[in-house]
Coordinates of C-alpha atoms in Angstrom, one line a residue:
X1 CA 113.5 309.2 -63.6
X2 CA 113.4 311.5 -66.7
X3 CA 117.4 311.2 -66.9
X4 CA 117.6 308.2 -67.6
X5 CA 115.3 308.2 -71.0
X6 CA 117.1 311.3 -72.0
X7 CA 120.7 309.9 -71.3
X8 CA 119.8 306.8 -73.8
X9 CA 117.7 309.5 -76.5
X10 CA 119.8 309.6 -80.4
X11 CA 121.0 313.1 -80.5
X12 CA 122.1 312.6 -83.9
X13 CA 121.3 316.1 -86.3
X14 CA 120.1 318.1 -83.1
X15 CA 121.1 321.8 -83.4
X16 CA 123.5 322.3 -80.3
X17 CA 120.8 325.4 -79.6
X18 CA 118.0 323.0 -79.1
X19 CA 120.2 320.5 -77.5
X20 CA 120.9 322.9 -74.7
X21 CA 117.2 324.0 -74.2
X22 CA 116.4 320.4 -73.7
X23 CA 119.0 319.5 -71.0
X24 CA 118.2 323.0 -68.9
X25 CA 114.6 322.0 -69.1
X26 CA 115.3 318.4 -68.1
X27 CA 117.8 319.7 -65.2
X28 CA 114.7 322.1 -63.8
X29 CA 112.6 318.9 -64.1
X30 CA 114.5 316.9 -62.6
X31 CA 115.0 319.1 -59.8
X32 CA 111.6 320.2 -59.5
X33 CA 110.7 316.1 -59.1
X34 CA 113.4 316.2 -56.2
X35 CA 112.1 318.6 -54.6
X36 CA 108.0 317.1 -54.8
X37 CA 109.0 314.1 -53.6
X38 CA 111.4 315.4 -50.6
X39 CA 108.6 315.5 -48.8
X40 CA 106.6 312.6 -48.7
X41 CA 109.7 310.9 -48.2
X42 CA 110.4 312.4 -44.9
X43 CA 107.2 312.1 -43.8
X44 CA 107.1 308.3 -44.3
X45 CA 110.3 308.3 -42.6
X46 CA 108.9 310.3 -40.0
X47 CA 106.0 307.9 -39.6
X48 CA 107.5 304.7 -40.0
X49 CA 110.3 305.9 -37.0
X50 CA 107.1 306.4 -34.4
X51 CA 105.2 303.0 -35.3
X52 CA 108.7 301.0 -34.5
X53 CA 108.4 300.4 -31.1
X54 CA 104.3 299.4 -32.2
X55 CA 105.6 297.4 -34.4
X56 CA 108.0 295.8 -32.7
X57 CA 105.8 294.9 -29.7
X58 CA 103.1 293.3 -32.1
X59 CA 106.3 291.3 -33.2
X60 CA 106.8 290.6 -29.8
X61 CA 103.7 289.8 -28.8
X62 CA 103.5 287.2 -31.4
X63 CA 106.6 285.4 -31.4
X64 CA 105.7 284.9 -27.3
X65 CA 102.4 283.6 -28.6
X66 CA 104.1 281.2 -30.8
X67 CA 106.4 280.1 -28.4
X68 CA 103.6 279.2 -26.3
X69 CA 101.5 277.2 -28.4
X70 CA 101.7 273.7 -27.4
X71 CA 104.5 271.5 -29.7
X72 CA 101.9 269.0 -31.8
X73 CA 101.2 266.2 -30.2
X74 CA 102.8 262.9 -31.1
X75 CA 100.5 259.9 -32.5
X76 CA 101.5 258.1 -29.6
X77 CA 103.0 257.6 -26.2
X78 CA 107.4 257.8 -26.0
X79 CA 107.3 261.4 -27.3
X80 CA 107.4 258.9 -31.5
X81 CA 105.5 260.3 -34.0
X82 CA 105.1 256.6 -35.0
X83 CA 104.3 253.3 -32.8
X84 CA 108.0 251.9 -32.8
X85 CA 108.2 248.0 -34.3
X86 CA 108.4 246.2 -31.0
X87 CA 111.0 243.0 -30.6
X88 CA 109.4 239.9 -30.5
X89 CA 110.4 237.0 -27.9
X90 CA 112.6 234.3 -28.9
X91 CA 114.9 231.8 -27.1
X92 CA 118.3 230.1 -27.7
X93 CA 117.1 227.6 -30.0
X94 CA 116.2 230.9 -32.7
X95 CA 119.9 231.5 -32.8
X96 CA 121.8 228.6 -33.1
X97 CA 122.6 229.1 -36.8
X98 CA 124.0 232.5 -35.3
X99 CA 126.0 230.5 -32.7
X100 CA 127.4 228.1 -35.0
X101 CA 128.6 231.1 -37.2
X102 CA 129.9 233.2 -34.1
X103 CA 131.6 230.0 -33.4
X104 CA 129.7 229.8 -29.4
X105 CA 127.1 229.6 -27.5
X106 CA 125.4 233.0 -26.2
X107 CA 122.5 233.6 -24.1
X108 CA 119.4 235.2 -23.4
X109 CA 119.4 238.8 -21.5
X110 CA 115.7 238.9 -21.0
X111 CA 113.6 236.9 -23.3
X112 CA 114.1 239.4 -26.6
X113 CA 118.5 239.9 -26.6
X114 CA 120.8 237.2 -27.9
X115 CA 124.1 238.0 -26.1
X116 CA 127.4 236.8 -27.2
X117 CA 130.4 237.5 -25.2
X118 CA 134.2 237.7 -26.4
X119 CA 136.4 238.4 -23.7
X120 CA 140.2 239.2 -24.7
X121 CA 142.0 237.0 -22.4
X122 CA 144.8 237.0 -24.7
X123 CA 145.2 240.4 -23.6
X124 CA 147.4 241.3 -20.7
X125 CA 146.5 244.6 -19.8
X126 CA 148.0 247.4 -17.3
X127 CA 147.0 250.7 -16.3
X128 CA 147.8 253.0 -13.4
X129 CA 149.9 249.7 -12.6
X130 CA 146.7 247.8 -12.5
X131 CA 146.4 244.2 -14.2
X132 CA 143.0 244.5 -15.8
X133 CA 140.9 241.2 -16.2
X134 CA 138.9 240.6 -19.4
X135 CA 135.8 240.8 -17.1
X136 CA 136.7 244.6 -16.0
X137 CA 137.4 246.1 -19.8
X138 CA 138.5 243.8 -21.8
X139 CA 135.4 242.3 -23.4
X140 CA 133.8 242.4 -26.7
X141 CA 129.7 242.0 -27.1
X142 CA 127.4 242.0 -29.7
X143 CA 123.5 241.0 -29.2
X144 CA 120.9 240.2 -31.8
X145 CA 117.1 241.1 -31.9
X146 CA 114.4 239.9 -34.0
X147 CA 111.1 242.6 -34.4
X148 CA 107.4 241.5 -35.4
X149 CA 108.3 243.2 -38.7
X150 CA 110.8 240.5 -39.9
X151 CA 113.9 242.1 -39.2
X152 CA 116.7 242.0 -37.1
X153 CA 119.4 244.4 -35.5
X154 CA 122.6 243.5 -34.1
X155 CA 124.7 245.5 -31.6
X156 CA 127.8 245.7 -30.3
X157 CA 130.9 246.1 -29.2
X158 CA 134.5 245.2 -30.1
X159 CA 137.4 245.2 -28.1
X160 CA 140.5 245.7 -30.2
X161 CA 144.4 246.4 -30.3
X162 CA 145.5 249.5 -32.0
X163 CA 147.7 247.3 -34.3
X164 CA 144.0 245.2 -35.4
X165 CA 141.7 248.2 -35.5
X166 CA 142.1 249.3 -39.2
X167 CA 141.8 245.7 -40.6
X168 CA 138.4 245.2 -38.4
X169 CA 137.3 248.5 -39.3
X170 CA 138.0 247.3 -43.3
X171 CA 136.0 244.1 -42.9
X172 CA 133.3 245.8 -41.2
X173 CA 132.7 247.8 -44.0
X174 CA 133.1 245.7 -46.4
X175 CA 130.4 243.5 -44.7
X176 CA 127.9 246.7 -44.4
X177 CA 128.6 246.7 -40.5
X178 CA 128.1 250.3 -38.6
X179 CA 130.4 251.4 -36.6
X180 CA 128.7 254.2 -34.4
X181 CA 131.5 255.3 -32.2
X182 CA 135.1 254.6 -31.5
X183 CA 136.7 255.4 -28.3
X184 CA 138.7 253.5 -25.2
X185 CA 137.5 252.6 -22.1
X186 CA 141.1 253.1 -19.9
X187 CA 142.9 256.1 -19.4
X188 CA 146.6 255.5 -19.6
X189 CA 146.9 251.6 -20.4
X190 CA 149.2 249.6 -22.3
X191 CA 149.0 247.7 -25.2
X192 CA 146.9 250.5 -26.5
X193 CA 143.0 249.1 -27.0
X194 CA 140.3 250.4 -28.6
X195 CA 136.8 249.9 -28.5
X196 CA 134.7 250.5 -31.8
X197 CA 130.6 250.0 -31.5
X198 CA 129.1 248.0 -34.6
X199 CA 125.3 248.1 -35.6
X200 CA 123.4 246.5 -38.6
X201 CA 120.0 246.0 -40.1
X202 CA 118.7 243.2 -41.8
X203 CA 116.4 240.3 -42.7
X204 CA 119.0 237.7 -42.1
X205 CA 120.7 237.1 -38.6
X206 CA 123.2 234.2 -40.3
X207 CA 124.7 236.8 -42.8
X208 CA 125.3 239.6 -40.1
X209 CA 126.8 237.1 -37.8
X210 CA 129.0 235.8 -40.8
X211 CA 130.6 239.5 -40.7
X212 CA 131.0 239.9 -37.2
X213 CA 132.8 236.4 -37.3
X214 CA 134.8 237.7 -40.3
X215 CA 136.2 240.9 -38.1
X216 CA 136.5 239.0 -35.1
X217 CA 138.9 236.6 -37.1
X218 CA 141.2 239.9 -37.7
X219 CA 141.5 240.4 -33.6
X220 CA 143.3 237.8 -31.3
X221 CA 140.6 236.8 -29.6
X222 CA 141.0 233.4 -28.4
X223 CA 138.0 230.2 -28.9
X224 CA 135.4 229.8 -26.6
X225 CA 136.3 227.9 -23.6
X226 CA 134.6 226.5 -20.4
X227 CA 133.8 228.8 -18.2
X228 CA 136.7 228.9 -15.1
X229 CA 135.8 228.1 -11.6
X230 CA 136.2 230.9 -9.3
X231 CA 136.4 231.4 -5.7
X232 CA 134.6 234.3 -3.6
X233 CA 135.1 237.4 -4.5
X234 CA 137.3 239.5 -2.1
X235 CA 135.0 242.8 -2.0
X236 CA 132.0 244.0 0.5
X237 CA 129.2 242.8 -1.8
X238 CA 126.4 243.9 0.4
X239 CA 128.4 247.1 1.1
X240 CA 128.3 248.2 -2.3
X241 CA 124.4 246.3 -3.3
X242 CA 123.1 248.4 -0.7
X243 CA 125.3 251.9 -1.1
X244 CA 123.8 251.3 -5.0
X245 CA 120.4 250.4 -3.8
X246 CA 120.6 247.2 -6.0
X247 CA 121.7 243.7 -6.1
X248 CA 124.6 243.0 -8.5
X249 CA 126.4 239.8 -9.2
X250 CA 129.4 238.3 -9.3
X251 CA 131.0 237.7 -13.1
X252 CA 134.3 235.7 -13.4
X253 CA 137.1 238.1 -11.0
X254 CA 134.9 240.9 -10.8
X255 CA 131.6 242.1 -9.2
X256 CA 128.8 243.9 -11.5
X257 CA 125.9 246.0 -10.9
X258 CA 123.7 247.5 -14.4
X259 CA 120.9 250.0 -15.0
X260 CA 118.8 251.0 -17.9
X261 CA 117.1 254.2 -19.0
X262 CA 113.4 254.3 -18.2
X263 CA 112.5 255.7 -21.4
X264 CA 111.8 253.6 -24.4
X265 CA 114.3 254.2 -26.9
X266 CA 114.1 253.9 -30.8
X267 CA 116.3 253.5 -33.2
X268 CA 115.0 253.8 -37.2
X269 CA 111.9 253.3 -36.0
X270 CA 112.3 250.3 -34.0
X271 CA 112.3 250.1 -29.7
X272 CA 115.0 248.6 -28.1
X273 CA 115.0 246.3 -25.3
X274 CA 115.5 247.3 -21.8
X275 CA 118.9 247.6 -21.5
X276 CA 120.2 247.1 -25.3
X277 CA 122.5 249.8 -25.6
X278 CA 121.0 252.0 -23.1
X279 CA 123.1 250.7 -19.6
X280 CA 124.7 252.3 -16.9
X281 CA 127.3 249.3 -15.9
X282 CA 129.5 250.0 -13.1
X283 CA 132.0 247.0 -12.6
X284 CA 134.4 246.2 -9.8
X285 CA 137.4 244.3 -9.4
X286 CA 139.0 243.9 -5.9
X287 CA 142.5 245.0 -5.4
X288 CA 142.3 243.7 -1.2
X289 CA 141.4 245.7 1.9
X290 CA 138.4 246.6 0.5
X291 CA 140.1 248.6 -2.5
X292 CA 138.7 248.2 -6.3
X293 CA 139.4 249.3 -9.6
X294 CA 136.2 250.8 -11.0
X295 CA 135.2 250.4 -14.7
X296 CA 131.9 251.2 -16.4
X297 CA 130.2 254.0 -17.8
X298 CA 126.8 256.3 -17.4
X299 CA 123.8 256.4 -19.6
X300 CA 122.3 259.8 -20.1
X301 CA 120.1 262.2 -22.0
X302 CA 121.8 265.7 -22.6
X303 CA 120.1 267.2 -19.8
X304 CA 121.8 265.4 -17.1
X305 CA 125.3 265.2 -18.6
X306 CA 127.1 268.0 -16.5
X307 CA 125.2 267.3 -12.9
X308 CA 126.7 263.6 -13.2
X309 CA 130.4 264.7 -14.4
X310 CA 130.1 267.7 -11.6
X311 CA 128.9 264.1 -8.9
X312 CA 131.8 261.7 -10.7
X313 CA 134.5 264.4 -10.0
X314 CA 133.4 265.0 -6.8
X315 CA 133.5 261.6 -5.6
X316 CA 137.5 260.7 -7.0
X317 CA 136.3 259.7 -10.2
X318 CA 138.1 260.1 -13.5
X319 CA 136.2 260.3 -16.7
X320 CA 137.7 258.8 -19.8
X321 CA 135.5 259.7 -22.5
X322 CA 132.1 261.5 -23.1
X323 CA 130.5 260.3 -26.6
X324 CA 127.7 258.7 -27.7
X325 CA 127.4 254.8 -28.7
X326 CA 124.6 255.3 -31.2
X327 CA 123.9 258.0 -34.3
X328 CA 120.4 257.3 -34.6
X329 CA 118.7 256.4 -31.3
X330 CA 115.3 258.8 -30.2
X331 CA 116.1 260.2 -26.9
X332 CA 119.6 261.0 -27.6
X333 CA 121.9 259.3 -25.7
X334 CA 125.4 260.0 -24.2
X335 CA 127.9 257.7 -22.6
X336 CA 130.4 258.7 -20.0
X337 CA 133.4 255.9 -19.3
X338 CA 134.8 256.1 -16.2
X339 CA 138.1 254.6 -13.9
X340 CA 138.9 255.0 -10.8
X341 CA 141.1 253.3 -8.0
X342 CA 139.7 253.3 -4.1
X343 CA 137.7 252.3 -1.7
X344 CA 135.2 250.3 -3.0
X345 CA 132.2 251.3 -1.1
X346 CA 133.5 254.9 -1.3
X347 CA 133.2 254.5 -5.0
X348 CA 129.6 253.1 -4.8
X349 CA 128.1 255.8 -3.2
X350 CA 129.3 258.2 -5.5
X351 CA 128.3 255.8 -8.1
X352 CA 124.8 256.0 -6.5
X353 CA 124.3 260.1 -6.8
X354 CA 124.7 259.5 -10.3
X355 CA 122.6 257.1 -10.9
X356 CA 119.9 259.5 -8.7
X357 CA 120.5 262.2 -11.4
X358 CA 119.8 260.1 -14.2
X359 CA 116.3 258.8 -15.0
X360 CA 117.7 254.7 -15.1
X361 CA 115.9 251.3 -13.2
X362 CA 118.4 248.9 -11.9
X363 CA 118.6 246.0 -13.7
X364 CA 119.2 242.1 -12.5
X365 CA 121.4 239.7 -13.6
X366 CA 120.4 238.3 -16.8
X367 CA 117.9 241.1 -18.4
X368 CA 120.6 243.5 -19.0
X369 CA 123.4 243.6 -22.0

């Protein structure tokens, strides 16, 4: 506007006469340039007010166009934009550099997952004034897996006092071991136990398993022994295979029946085994006249999380903790831990409604982790 030049003008050596001239003529210009443009304004005003609701629907219009244009199309099946590295089969005799370091022997679950077990039985657990057996809670896991690109991924999970947990959690660290979640399986139980998930990457098997072995050290856990004899198991085994619609098996004192997601899973690129960190495991141990204390958890995608807590709670059971196991994995993956106390076969057909409302295959004895 003309005010502005005439604000920043030298008026140095102007008669006050002519000064005065000069700022009435600029006022009258200034308002004559109000009033020109008053106009047009309002009219554009006026026109862009009626084209609004146009406008808007063309908005509209295209946002519900763009919402229904297809999502692109992945390179291939598993909803990846990129073939996964698949495992590669191996047996026993591929890990026994792993088992010498982990200081025993694991086994196969399937032909692609070296298992390992660690059961606490130095641990003398209660909760709800229930002894809990190393077979029920109390066990720590980790499996290894070797892919067709060279490397491998271990996976796991480490049962550990609340007086050890800061010292493993320090040595895992400081050996490049993940730990991907942290939670407890038990509600009210004493000594406190945690359990912390580990997960690691690399070309070399022996040097994972050297820091596993390292943490392990910092926990109580006792050597590898013989397995122990045991007896029949005092539960309605058939009851609860065929309220679950699958066959489980009998492990040490208790009785266990698995299931793993449908859906192949990735994590960093690479697919997991059926059943490596993707299990529903729902474990019982008999407490006589066809009682049990129920352990496990539920594998689901986000989708299905609230149907199954809405089936647990309506069936008696508690739920301990709702979390994931992973950070990475492709479908997301939730885990809910669970404990309750009852009938056994009670317990497996509530078990079984949420297993229906989860997409998971049962799996048998041996394939499973």
């Amino acid at each position: 506007m003309s005010g502005q030049p005439h604000e920043e003008a030298d008026n140095h050596g102007t008669p006050d006469s002519d000064r005065d001239r000069d700022q009435d003529r600029d006022a009258e210009t200034d308002r004559d340039t109000a009033h020109r443009s008053e106009t047009p304004r309002r009219l554009l005003l006026t026109t862009a007010a009626a084209l609004a609701p146009l406008l808007a629907g063309i908005g509209a219009t295209t946002a519900r166009a763009e919402a229904q244009d297809p999502a692109p199309a992945a390179e291939h099946g598993g909803g990846h934009p990129r073939e996964p590295v698949q495992p590669v089969t191996t047996t026993p005799a591929d890990w026994e550099q792993v088992a010498r370091v982990l200081g025993r022997k694991g086994f196969m679950a399937g032909d692609k997952a070296y298992n390992t077990h660690f059961p606490r039985r130095d641990l003398h657990v209660v909760s709800y004034q229930v002894p809990v057996s190393p077979e029920l809670a109390l066990g720590s896991h980790v499996a290894f897996v070797r892919y067709a690109d060279g490397n491998v991924l271990a996976m796991g999970d480490l049962t550990v006092t609340e007086g050890e947990l800061q010292e493993v959690t320090d040595v895992l660290q400081a050996h490049g071991i993940e730990q991907t979640a942290l939670h407890k399986h038990l509600l009210a139980h004493s000594p406190d136990v945690w359990w912390t998930h580990v997960h690691a990457h690399g070309r070399d098997p022996v040097v994972i398993a050297r820091g596993l072995r390292a943490a392990l050290d910092r926990t109580g856990a006792p050597p590898a022994e013989p397995p122990r004899p045991t007896g029949p198991i005092d539960l309605d085994t058939d009851g609860i295979d065929a309220a679950l619609g699958m066959k489980g098996w009998q492990e040490g004192r208790v009785y266990k029946t698995t299931f793993a997601r449908r859906e192949v899973v990735v994590e960093r690129g690479m697919a997991l085994p059926l059943g490596l960190g993707t299990i529903s495991a729902f474990i019982f141990q008999p407490l006589g006249d066809g009682r049990a204390a129920l352990n496990g958890d539920v594998v689901m995608v986000a989708e299905e999380v609230q149907d199954v807590i809405k089936i647990l709670r309506s069936g008696g059971i508690g739920l301990v903790e709702l979390h994931n196991h992973g950070l990475r994995e492709e479908p997301r993956l939730f885990f809910i831990h669970l404990w309750a106390v009852g009938d056994a076969l009670d317990l497996a057909r509530t078990l079984r409604k949420a297993v229906d409302a989860t997409n998971v295959v049962g799996v048998a004895r041996g394939r499973g982790v």
